[in-house]
Amino acid sequence: MLTKRIIPCLDVKNGKVVKGVQFKNHRLIGDPIKLATKYSEENADELVFYDIYSSVESKSVSLGWINDIAQNINIPFCVAGGIKNIKKAKEVLYMGADKVSINTPAIQNPGLITELAKTFGSQCVVIGIDSFFDQKNYVVCAKTGSTKSRYEVGKNTLDWVKEVQDRGAGEIVLNCMNRDGVKEGYDIDQLAMIREVCKVPLIASGGAGEKEHFKKVFKLSNVDGALAASVFHDNKISIEELKNYLKEQKIEVRK
Amino acid sequence: MIAVIDCGGANLRSVSYALEYLNIKYQICVNKEHIKNSNGIIIPGVGAAKNVMNNLKKYDFINTIKEYKKPVLGICVGMQIFYEFSEEENEKCLGLIPGKIKKFTNNNLTIPHMGWNEVIFNDDSFDECNGYYYFANSYYADVNKYTFGKCTYGSTFSAFVRKDNFFGVQFHPEKSSKNGSKFLMQFLKQL
């Protein structure tokens, strides 16, 4: 059976791993290669690297560290941040990344999704969606790397999920912004609603604080994977311990 | 020396690193001399069957590979091109193994089949390799008499095929952590 994926996310800024709360106040966590190696050895199923600096400052990711990661781990990993065109995606993938994740550039130029899928195959193309609940609707935000740059793009999250699939996305990471970094659990209702229309793998992001949160998101919203950052970086939950727990809860995981 | 064929796919580097990790000498292969000097070939494949076939044509490798007598390992799309035909862009393939590559069509499944799934081997040399491997595929091959490792997603499909000197895996050993290394070592023992 296809297992549920546990995916640590490493926010990278100037070559170092950092973590913010609701996208603000980044604090230093450590060296990306060290952390990547550690998570890989602990049986993380995949890693996501999000280059904050590239995305916010409109610069593209500098690529040397991607090669270092590829050389040091043998599990799949995805790179996000500042990937705006085929040329940049190609450079990132040829450095050894397995997938590229695009967010704001997909909103600004939806045709890029199809172009990427045609060039590299859908399995390489992850669409990151930052979804904000404005107390009425779930809406898509862009440039969320800093509070100054962030804006609502005028799209309903559900419609955008449908559109990116039609355009060739191979996976969707749904970041529920109201939950990011606050450790109160994933946004089960939103994820379950999106799951109904999402025919490609769906990854939950934002809100993990306890082992139970992972159990709930897999059981109640049937996502394919769960992404988390600070619970792993702070050693609050180890991946091994989490997987043992999920297995006890009859959730299929790789050990 | 292993010849790793440049299929234009993005996992060329990952496959190379997996071999370096195992201390295996390899060469990125872009001409027939490289193949001649090799004692095994790896065909890494990511993307579509047409891409891989076009690259093999570009280097004029089609017949060289078909006539090659030492072990060949096809990975993912690199395995799919061993079959006669792929439904993906209706591409005619090498025809080394009978059958065609089909798209997952079960509506209850999320496609691509992406993540870690269990492979059960039925081959004396690979019996120790049972376990979880990383997959990323929307197309698959049915089980037939050349299937020596199975995986289930909706239905059961070929995860590992073997015919004469041709070995193919639908999963990515280069991304499958310790199990992937174990599998690659077993393949390299066939050289």
Tab-separated table of C-alpha atoms in Angstrom:
chain	number	residue	atom	x	y	z
A	1	MET	CA	0.000	0.000	0.000
A	2	LEU	CA	1.143	3.536	-0.728
A	3	THR	CA	2.266	4.981	2.601
A	4	LYS	CA	1.408	8.375	4.056
A	5	ARG	CA	4.363	10.726	3.778
A	6	ILE	CA	5.977	12.712	6.587
A	7	ILE	CA	7.707	15.733	5.100
A	8	PRO	CA	9.939	18.085	7.108
A	9	CYS	CA	10.094	21.528	5.549
A	10	LEU	CA	13.272	23.556	5.769
A	11	ASP	CA	12.943	27.287	5.213
A	12	VAL	CA	16.247	28.495	3.856
A	13	LYS	CA	17.430	32.088	4.078
A	14	ASN	CA	20.946	33.072	3.000
A	15	GLY	CA	21.983	29.407	3.056
A	16	LYS	CA	20.755	28.766	6.622
A	17	VAL	CA	17.606	27.075	7.874
A	18	VAL	CA	15.230	29.458	9.633
A	19	LYS	CA	11.699	29.316	10.970
A	20	GLY	CA	9.132	32.065	11.462
A	21	VAL	CA	5.726	32.197	13.084
A	22	GLN	CA	2.989	33.083	10.607
A	23	PHE	CA	5.681	34.065	8.134
A	24	LYS	CA	7.322	36.646	10.439
A	25	ASN	CA	10.256	36.892	12.859
A	26	HIS	CA	12.527	34.269	11.381
A	27	ARG	CA	14.877	32.613	13.816
A	28	LEU	CA	17.953	30.598	12.993
A	29	ILE	CA	17.708	26.801	13.099
A	30	GLY	CA	20.912	25.556	11.469
A	31	ASP	CA	22.775	24.122	8.528
A	32	PRO	CA	20.561	22.681	5.754
A	33	ILE	CA	22.818	19.749	4.877
A	34	LYS	CA	23.185	18.652	8.483
A	35	LEU	CA	19.450	18.793	9.065
A	36	ALA	CA	18.632	17.124	5.740
A	37	THR	CA	20.996	14.257	6.535
A	38	LYS	CA	19.527	13.870	10.002
A	39	TYR	CA	15.931	13.748	8.735
A	40	SER	CA	16.842	11.373	5.943
A	41	GLU	CA	18.465	8.997	8.442
A	42	GLU	CA	15.389	9.198	10.668
A	43	ASN	CA	13.240	7.948	7.756
A	44	ALA	CA	11.613	11.173	6.676
A	45	ASP	CA	9.864	10.337	3.401
A	46	GLU	CA	10.752	13.498	1.571
A	47	LEU	CA	12.068	17.002	2.222
A	48	VAL	CA	10.965	20.413	1.042
A	49	PHE	CA	13.370	23.343	0.905
A	50	TYR	CA	11.794	26.716	0.671
A	51	ASP	CA	14.144	29.530	-0.288
A	52	ILE	CA	12.507	32.507	1.414
A	53	TYR	CA	15.050	35.060	0.316
A	54	SER	CA	14.702	34.184	-3.372
A	55	SER	CA	10.962	34.411	-3.313
A	56	VAL	CA	10.633	37.688	-1.446
A	57	GLU	CA	13.553	39.568	-2.919
A	58	SER	CA	12.588	38.485	-6.453
A	59	LYS	CA	15.932	36.729	-6.804
A	60	SER	CA	16.225	33.123	-7.850
A	61	VAL	CA	17.658	30.414	-5.680
A	62	SER	CA	21.433	30.126	-5.739
A	63	LEU	CA	22.011	26.556	-6.690
A	64	GLY	CA	25.168	25.223	-5.049
A	65	TRP	CA	23.455	24.048	-1.889
A	66	ILE	CA	20.936	21.993	-3.910
A	67	ASN	CA	23.777	19.973	-5.340
A	68	ASP	CA	25.205	19.495	-1.826
A	69	ILE	CA	21.845	18.205	-0.619
A	70	ALA	CA	21.522	15.808	-3.566
A	71	GLN	CA	24.988	14.483	-2.835
A	72	ASN	CA	24.205	13.861	0.819
A	73	ILE	CA	20.735	12.339	0.885
A	74	ASN	CA	19.025	9.604	-1.097
A	75	ILE	CA	15.393	10.429	-0.503
A	76	PRO	CA	13.373	12.728	-2.761
A	77	PHE	CA	13.359	16.462	-2.201
A	78	CYS	CA	11.572	19.472	-3.574
A	79	VAL	CA	12.837	23.035	-3.944
A	80	ALA	CA	10.586	26.095	-3.763
A	81	GLY	CA	11.196	29.811	-4.002
A	82	GLY	CA	11.932	32.093	-6.903
A	83	ILE	CA	11.399	29.516	-9.667
A	84	LYS	CA	9.765	31.627	-12.328
A	85	ASN	CA	10.528	29.965	-15.633
A	86	ILE	CA	11.555	26.758	-17.391
A	87	LYS	CA	15.211	27.714	-17.411
A	88	LYS	CA	15.385	28.100	-13.631
A	89	ALA	CA	13.350	24.931	-13.046
A	90	LYS	CA	15.730	23.023	-15.276
A	91	GLU	CA	18.757	24.284	-13.351
A	92	VAL	CA	17.195	23.274	-10.025
A	93	LEU	CA	16.183	19.820	-11.266
A	94	TYR	CA	19.574	19.205	-12.884
A	95	MET	CA	21.265	20.078	-9.587
A	96	GLY	CA	19.528	16.992	-8.214
A	97	ALA	CA	16.148	18.179	-6.899
A	98	ASP	CA	13.297	15.808	-7.731
A	99	LYS	CA	10.542	18.387	-7.849
A	100	VAL	CA	10.082	22.105	-8.072
A	101	SER	CA	7.330	23.852	-6.195
A	102	ILE	CA	5.912	27.067	-7.543
A	103	ASN	CA	3.466	29.392	-5.880
A	104	THR	CA	3.369	33.096	-6.807
A	105	PRO	CA	4.840	32.551	-10.321
A	106	ALA	CA	1.968	30.097	-11.029
A	107	ILE	CA	-0.529	32.766	-10.038
A	108	GLN	CA	1.164	35.409	-12.151
A	109	ASN	CA	1.579	33.091	-15.133
A	110	PRO	CA	-0.665	29.993	-14.940
A	111	GLY	CA	0.624	28.842	-18.341
A	112	LEU	CA	3.924	28.066	-16.630
A	113	ILE	CA	2.305	25.054	-14.907
A	114	THR	CA	1.505	23.395	-18.232
A	115	GLU	CA	4.863	24.321	-19.680
A	116	LEU	CA	6.673	22.725	-16.719
A	117	ALA	CA	4.499	19.598	-16.830
A	118	LYS	CA	5.109	19.153	-20.567
A	119	THR	CA	8.853	19.655	-20.214
A	120	PHE	CA	9.618	17.617	-17.091
A	121	GLY	CA	6.494	15.517	-16.446
A	122	SER	CA	3.732	16.266	-13.943
A	123	GLN	CA	5.516	14.339	-11.195
A	124	CYS	CA	8.090	17.163	-11.002
A	125	VAL	CA	5.557	19.946	-10.708
A	126	VAL	CA	4.275	20.843	-7.263
A	127	ILE	CA	1.988	23.801	-6.769
A	128	GLY	CA	2.171	25.496	-3.402
A	129	ILE	CA	-0.972	27.325	-2.393
A	130	ASP	CA	-1.133	29.752	0.522
A	131	SER	CA	-4.758	29.797	1.530
A	132	PHE	CA	-6.175	32.334	3.980
A	133	PHE	CA	-9.571	32.147	5.690
A	134	ASP	CA	-10.946	35.675	5.699
A	135	GLN	CA	-13.791	34.635	8.054
A	136	LYS	CA	-16.003	34.047	5.038
A	137	ASN	CA	-14.032	32.289	2.313
A	138	TYR	CA	-10.776	30.483	1.711
A	139	VAL	CA	-8.792	32.745	-0.581
A	140	VAL	CA	-5.403	32.489	-2.260
A	141	CYS	CA	-2.526	34.748	-1.184
A	142	ALA	CA	0.718	35.486	-3.012
A	143	LYS	CA	4.198	36.675	-2.043
A	144	THR	CA	3.641	35.412	1.473
A	145	GLY	CA	7.363	35.316	2.292
A	146	SER	CA	6.996	38.596	4.147
A	147	THR	CA	4.036	40.471	5.608
A	148	LYS	CA	4.969	43.554	3.599
A	149	SER	CA	4.807	41.874	0.197
A	150	ARG	CA	1.855	39.586	0.818
A	151	TYR	CA	-1.455	40.199	-0.939
A	152	GLU	CA	-4.740	38.452	-1.716
A	153	VAL	CA	-4.907	37.575	-5.379
A	154	GLY	CA	-8.688	37.489	-5.735
A	155	LYS	CA	-9.009	33.755	-6.287
A	156	ASN	CA	-11.036	31.269	-4.333
A	157	THR	CA	-8.796	28.405	-3.091
A	158	LEU	CA	-11.109	25.653	-4.354
A	159	ASP	CA	-11.234	27.130	-7.869
A	160	TRP	CA	-7.476	27.540	-7.963
A	161	VAL	CA	-6.944	23.903	-6.904
A	162	LYS	CA	-9.147	22.765	-9.793
A	163	GLU	CA	-7.376	25.049	-12.238
A	164	VAL	CA	-3.815	24.003	-11.365
A	165	GLN	CA	-4.759	20.321	-11.722
A	166	ASP	CA	-6.277	20.956	-15.137
A	167	ARG	CA	-3.089	22.719	-16.130
A	168	GLY	CA	-0.915	19.729	-15.217
A	169	ALA	CA	0.141	20.050	-11.560
A	170	GLY	CA	1.378	16.722	-10.178
A	171	GLU	CA	0.978	17.550	-6.501
A	172	ILE	CA	-0.523	20.279	-4.336
A	173	VAL	CA	0.840	21.559	-1.043
A	174	LEU	CA	-1.924	23.439	0.700
A	175	ASN	CA	-0.643	25.796	3.337
A	176	CYS	CA	-3.421	26.914	5.626
A	177	MET	CA	-2.061	30.316	6.611
A	178	ASN	CA	-4.230	30.862	9.666
A	179	ARG	CA	-2.583	27.779	11.168
A	180	ASP	CA	1.019	28.340	10.162
A	181	GLY	CA	3.429	28.061	13.051
A	182	VAL	CA	0.734	28.150	15.754
A	183	LYS	CA	0.784	24.390	16.489
A	184	GLU	CA	-2.963	24.000	16.989
A	185	GLY	CA	-3.368	21.310	14.377
A	186	TYR	CA	-3.909	21.159	10.637
A	187	ASP	CA	-6.989	22.801	9.142
A	188	ILE	CA	-8.962	19.554	8.805
A	189	ASP	CA	-12.139	21.156	7.429
A	190	GLN	CA	-10.371	23.030	4.690
A	191	LEU	CA	-8.169	20.071	3.728
A	192	ALA	CA	-11.166	17.700	3.624
A	193	MET	CA	-13.018	20.116	1.388
A	194	ILE	CA	-10.047	20.428	-0.961
A	195	ARG	CA	-9.505	16.643	-0.931
A	196	GLU	CA	-12.956	16.230	-2.506
A	197	VAL	CA	-11.815	17.953	-5.682
A	198	CYS	CA	-8.094	17.185	-5.596
A	199	LYS	CA	-7.199	14.175	-7.766
A	200	VAL	CA	-3.430	14.628	-7.496
A	201	PRO	CA	-1.483	14.009	-4.277
A	202	LEU	CA	-2.415	16.546	-1.603
A	203	ILE	CA	0.013	17.586	1.114
A	204	ALA	CA	-1.177	19.325	4.289
A	205	SER	CA	0.878	22.209	5.607
A	206	GLY	CA	0.542	24.541	8.585
A	207	GLY	CA	-0.353	23.842	12.186
A	208	ALA	CA	1.373	20.633	13.312
A	209	GLY	CA	2.232	20.691	17.010
A	210	GLU	CA	1.396	17.220	18.365
A	211	LYS	CA	1.500	13.658	17.091
A	212	GLU	CA	-2.308	13.578	17.264
A	213	HIS	CA	-2.462	16.348	14.671
A	214	PHE	CA	-0.831	14.049	12.120
A	215	LYS	CA	-3.220	11.222	12.960
A	216	LYS	CA	-6.198	13.536	12.533
A	217	VAL	CA	-5.100	14.975	9.223
A	218	PHE	CA	-4.510	11.527	7.717
A	219	LYS	CA	-7.714	9.998	9.105
A	220	LEU	CA	-10.090	12.925	8.705
A	221	SER	CA	-8.921	14.693	5.569
A	222	ASN	CA	-7.233	11.751	3.831
A	223	VAL	CA	-4.243	13.767	2.608
A	224	ASP	CA	-1.268	11.932	1.081
A	225	GLY	CA	1.357	13.634	3.183
A	226	ALA	CA	1.840	16.049	6.035
A	227	LEU	CA	4.438	18.758	6.063
A	228	ALA	CA	5.818	20.302	9.226
A	229	ALA	CA	8.795	22.356	10.334
A	230	SER	CA	9.225	23.535	13.903
A	231	VAL	CA	7.986	20.364	15.636
A	232	PHE	CA	10.865	18.562	13.977
A	233	HIS	CA	13.454	21.355	14.159
A	234	ASP	CA	12.805	21.840	17.883
A	235	ASN	CA	12.992	18.084	18.512
A	236	LYS	CA	9.509	18.236	19.941
A	237	ILE	CA	8.573	15.150	17.950
A	238	SER	CA	11.090	12.784	16.378
A	239	ILE	CA	10.151	11.265	13.042
A	240	GLU	CA	10.778	7.782	14.368
A	241	GLU	CA	8.498	8.302	17.346
A	242	LEU	CA	5.829	9.857	15.114
A	243	LYS	CA	5.891	6.949	12.691
A	244	ASN	CA	5.661	4.389	15.495
A	245	TYR	CA	2.652	6.233	16.831
A	246	LEU	CA	0.947	6.456	13.413
A	247	LYS	CA	1.530	2.767	12.827
A	248	GLU	CA	-0.168	1.979	16.147
A	249	GLN	CA	-3.064	4.103	14.929
A	250	LYS	CA	-3.307	1.843	11.853
A	251	ILE	CA	-1.977	4.438	9.470
A	252	GLU	CA	0.328	2.998	6.841
A	253	VAL	CA	3.798	4.550	7.077
A	254	ARG	CA	7.269	3.551	5.904
A	255	LYS	CA	9.599	2.477	8.664
B	1	MET	CA	32.636	0.843	-15.718
B	2	ILE	CA	28.890	1.527	-15.780
B	3	ALA	CA	27.592	3.580	-18.672
B	4	VAL	CA	24.827	5.896	-17.438
B	5	ILE	CA	22.884	7.003	-20.479
B	6	ASP	CA	22.044	10.688	-20.757
B	7	CYS	CA	18.301	10.481	-21.354
B	8	GLY	CA	17.749	14.202	-20.972
B	9	GLY	CA	15.915	13.452	-17.722
B	10	ALA	CA	16.464	15.289	-14.494
B	11	ASN	CA	17.578	12.348	-12.374
B	12	LEU	CA	20.901	11.802	-14.150
B	13	ARG	CA	22.683	13.476	-11.265
B	14	SER	CA	20.840	11.535	-8.555
B	15	VAL	CA	21.691	8.238	-10.226
B	16	SER	CA	25.321	9.332	-10.518
B	17	TYR	CA	25.451	10.251	-6.820
B	18	ALA	CA	23.873	6.927	-5.845
B	19	LEU	CA	26.680	5.143	-7.721
B	20	GLU	CA	29.352	7.371	-6.167
B	21	TYR	CA	27.930	6.573	-2.759
B	22	LEU	CA	28.406	2.868	-3.529
B	23	ASN	CA	31.920	3.518	-4.888
B	24	ILE	CA	30.967	2.360	-8.368
B	25	LYS	CA	32.846	3.745	-11.367
B	26	TYR	CA	30.570	5.180	-14.021
B	27	GLN	CA	30.602	7.369	-17.058
B	28	ILE	CA	27.843	9.591	-18.403
B	29	CYS	CA	27.349	8.017	-21.755
B	30	VAL	CA	26.891	10.124	-24.892
B	31	ASN	CA	28.573	8.006	-27.568
B	32	LYS	CA	28.909	4.382	-28.629
B	33	GLU	CA	32.525	4.166	-27.440
B	34	HIS	CA	31.265	4.636	-23.870
B	35	ILE	CA	28.886	1.720	-24.318
B	36	LYS	CA	31.559	-0.450	-25.869
B	37	ASN	CA	33.861	0.127	-22.889
B	38	SER	CA	31.183	-0.579	-20.294
B	39	ASN	CA	30.312	-3.724	-18.400
B	40	GLY	CA	26.773	-2.577	-17.663
B	41	ILE	CA	24.316	0.146	-18.600
B	42	ILE	CA	21.886	2.206	-16.548
B	43	ILE	CA	19.048	4.035	-18.300
B	44	PRO	CA	17.670	6.612	-15.866
B	45	GLY	CA	14.299	7.880	-16.920
B	46	VAL	CA	12.239	10.797	-15.771
B	47	GLY	CA	9.569	12.525	-17.809
B	48	ALA	CA	7.906	10.882	-20.791
B	49	ALA	CA	8.775	7.784	-22.830
B	50	LYS	CA	9.055	9.989	-25.902
B	51	ASN	CA	11.835	12.048	-24.288
B	52	VAL	CA	13.857	8.962	-23.477
B	53	MET	CA	13.309	7.428	-26.931
B	54	ASN	CA	14.246	10.707	-28.613
B	55	ASN	CA	17.485	10.858	-26.669
B	56	LEU	CA	18.344	7.261	-27.541
B	57	LYS	CA	17.696	8.105	-31.188
B	58	LYS	CA	19.737	11.291	-30.955
B	59	TYR	CA	22.806	9.307	-29.848
B	60	ASP	CA	21.972	6.448	-32.256
B	61	PHE	CA	21.807	4.026	-29.307
B	62	ILE	CA	18.667	2.062	-30.213
B	63	ASN	CA	20.293	-0.921	-31.879
B	64	THR	CA	23.400	-0.786	-29.702
B	65	ILE	CA	21.223	-1.235	-26.614
B	66	LYS	CA	19.043	-3.915	-28.178
B	67	GLU	CA	22.136	-5.914	-29.120
B	68	TYR	CA	23.969	-5.342	-25.825
B	69	LYS	CA	24.617	-8.574	-23.943
B	70	LYS	CA	25.754	-7.310	-20.542
B	71	PRO	CA	23.313	-6.237	-17.802
B	72	VAL	CA	21.126	-3.199	-18.445
B	73	LEU	CA	19.060	-1.485	-15.737
B	74	GLY	CA	16.159	0.728	-16.804
B	75	ILE	CA	14.745	3.022	-14.124
B	76	CYS	CA	11.128	4.272	-14.226
B	77	VAL	CA	10.557	5.506	-17.803
B	78	GLY	CA	13.899	3.810	-18.555
B	79	MET	CA	12.117	0.541	-17.754
B	80	GLN	CA	8.910	1.458	-19.579
B	81	ILE	CA	10.752	1.806	-22.886
B	82	PHE	CA	11.688	-1.913	-22.719
B	83	TYR	CA	8.064	-2.643	-23.648
B	84	GLU	CA	6.549	-2.497	-27.132
B	85	PHE	CA	4.506	0.633	-26.765
B	86	SER	CA	3.607	3.373	-24.298
B	87	GLU	CA	0.189	4.992	-24.135
B	88	GLU	CA	1.981	8.145	-23.027
B	89	GLU	CA	2.024	10.220	-26.224
B	90	ASN	CA	1.545	6.890	-28.121
B	91	GLU	CA	5.248	6.161	-28.344
B	92	LYS	CA	6.697	3.049	-29.996
B	93	CYS	CA	9.363	1.670	-27.667
B	94	LEU	CA	12.189	-0.892	-27.831
B	95	GLY	CA	9.979	-3.994	-27.822
B	96	LEU	CA	12.338	-6.091	-25.686
B	97	ILE	CA	9.494	-7.164	-23.402
B	98	PRO	CA	5.997	-7.902	-24.751
B	99	GLY	CA	3.154	-5.657	-23.651
B	100	LYS	CA	2.341	-1.989	-23.398
B	101	ILE	CA	2.595	0.771	-20.826
B	102	LYS	CA	-0.783	2.027	-19.638
B	103	LYS	CA	-2.092	4.975	-17.655
B	104	PHE	CA	-3.569	4.495	-14.187
B	105	THR	CA	-7.283	5.061	-14.745
B	106	ASN	CA	-8.944	4.126	-11.446
B	107	ASN	CA	-10.914	7.211	-10.417
B	108	ASN	CA	-10.437	6.534	-6.729
B	109	LEU	CA	-6.683	6.848	-6.940
B	110	THR	CA	-4.688	10.029	-6.796
B	111	ILE	CA	-2.434	10.221	-9.859
B	112	PRO	CA	0.601	10.336	-10.111
B	113	HIS	CA	1.295	7.313	-7.904
B	114	MET	CA	3.725	9.265	-5.763
B	115	GLY	CA	5.528	8.216	-2.626
B	116	TRP	CA	6.751	5.050	-0.926
B	117	ASN	CA	5.117	1.746	-1.721
B	118	GLU	CA	5.928	-1.851	-0.898
B	119	VAL	CA	7.630	-4.130	-3.406
B	120	ILE	CA	7.604	-7.906	-3.058
B	121	PHE	CA	10.304	-9.597	-5.128
B	122	ASN	CA	10.046	-13.070	-6.580
B	123	ASP	CA	13.579	-13.559	-7.834
B	124	ASP	CA	16.318	-15.556	-6.130
B	125	SER	CA	18.893	-12.779	-6.531
B	126	PHE	CA	16.618	-10.052	-5.158
B	127	ASP	CA	14.686	-11.863	-2.425
B	128	GLU	CA	16.468	-9.850	0.249
B	129	CYS	CA	15.297	-6.581	-1.294
B	130	ASN	CA	11.630	-6.660	-0.195
B	131	GLY	CA	10.504	-3.372	1.297
B	132	TYR	CA	9.432	0.195	0.565
B	133	TYR	CA	10.660	2.069	-2.500
B	134	TYR	CA	10.008	5.526	-3.867
B	135	PHE	CA	7.697	5.782	-6.882
B	136	ALA	CA	6.586	8.735	-9.020
B	137	ASN	CA	4.608	7.393	-11.971
B	138	SER	CA	1.326	7.922	-13.804
B	139	TYR	CA	1.902	4.986	-16.191
B	140	TYR	CA	2.594	1.337	-15.414
B	141	ALA	CA	3.107	-2.148	-16.862
B	142	ASP	CA	0.787	-5.052	-16.093
B	143	VAL	CA	2.175	-8.149	-14.454
B	144	ASN	CA	3.391	-10.694	-17.007
B	145	LYS	CA	5.808	-13.609	-17.060
B	146	TYR	CA	8.808	-11.272	-16.896
B	147	THR	CA	7.566	-9.656	-13.671
B	148	PHE	CA	9.786	-10.549	-10.720
B	149	GLY	CA	8.707	-7.834	-8.302
B	150	LYS	CA	5.168	-6.606	-7.706
B	151	CYS	CA	3.598	-3.525	-6.236
B	152	THR	CA	-0.058	-2.700	-5.604
B	153	TYR	CA	-1.792	0.590	-6.279
B	154	GLY	CA	-5.446	-0.023	-7.038
B	155	SER	CA	-4.328	-3.131	-8.894
B	156	THR	CA	-1.062	-5.058	-8.900
B	157	PHE	CA	1.560	-3.928	-11.419
B	158	SER	CA	5.173	-4.656	-12.370
B	159	ALA	CA	7.700	-3.027	-10.049
B	160	PHE	CA	10.630	-5.150	-11.220
B	161	VAL	CA	10.948	-6.921	-14.569
B	162	ARG	CA	13.721	-9.088	-15.899
B	163	LYS	CA	14.261	-10.626	-19.307
B	164	ASP	CA	17.655	-11.994	-20.317
B	165	ASN	CA	20.179	-9.226	-19.539
B	166	PHE	CA	17.510	-6.517	-19.236
B	167	PHE	CA	16.421	-5.460	-15.728
B	168	GLY	CA	13.813	-2.782	-15.185
B	169	VAL	CA	12.355	-1.080	-12.121
B	170	GLN	CA	9.344	1.191	-11.957
B	171	PHE	CA	10.588	2.697	-8.673
B	172	HIS	CA	13.580	4.985	-8.169
B	173	PRO	CA	16.363	3.062	-6.380
B	174	GLU	CA	18.493	6.232	-6.364
B	175	LYS	CA	15.869	7.902	-4.163
B	176	SER	CA	14.853	4.909	-2.068
B	177	SER	CA	17.257	5.312	0.845
B	178	LYS	CA	18.801	2.097	2.210
B	179	ASN	CA	16.536	-0.241	0.252
B	180	GLY	CA	17.505	1.547	-2.935
B	181	SER	CA	21.214	1.048	-2.222
B	182	LYS	CA	20.599	-2.600	-1.439
B	183	PHE	CA	18.768	-3.082	-4.720
B	184	LEU	CA	21.497	-1.315	-6.734
B	185	MET	CA	24.174	-3.474	-5.075
B	186	GLN	CA	22.213	-6.587	-6.041
B	187	PHE	CA	21.987	-5.365	-9.632
B	188	LEU	CA	25.715	-4.596	-9.701
B	189	LYS	CA	26.419	-8.167	-8.590
B	190	GLN	CA	24.892	-9.285	-11.907
B	191	LEU	CA	27.743	-7.615	-13.816
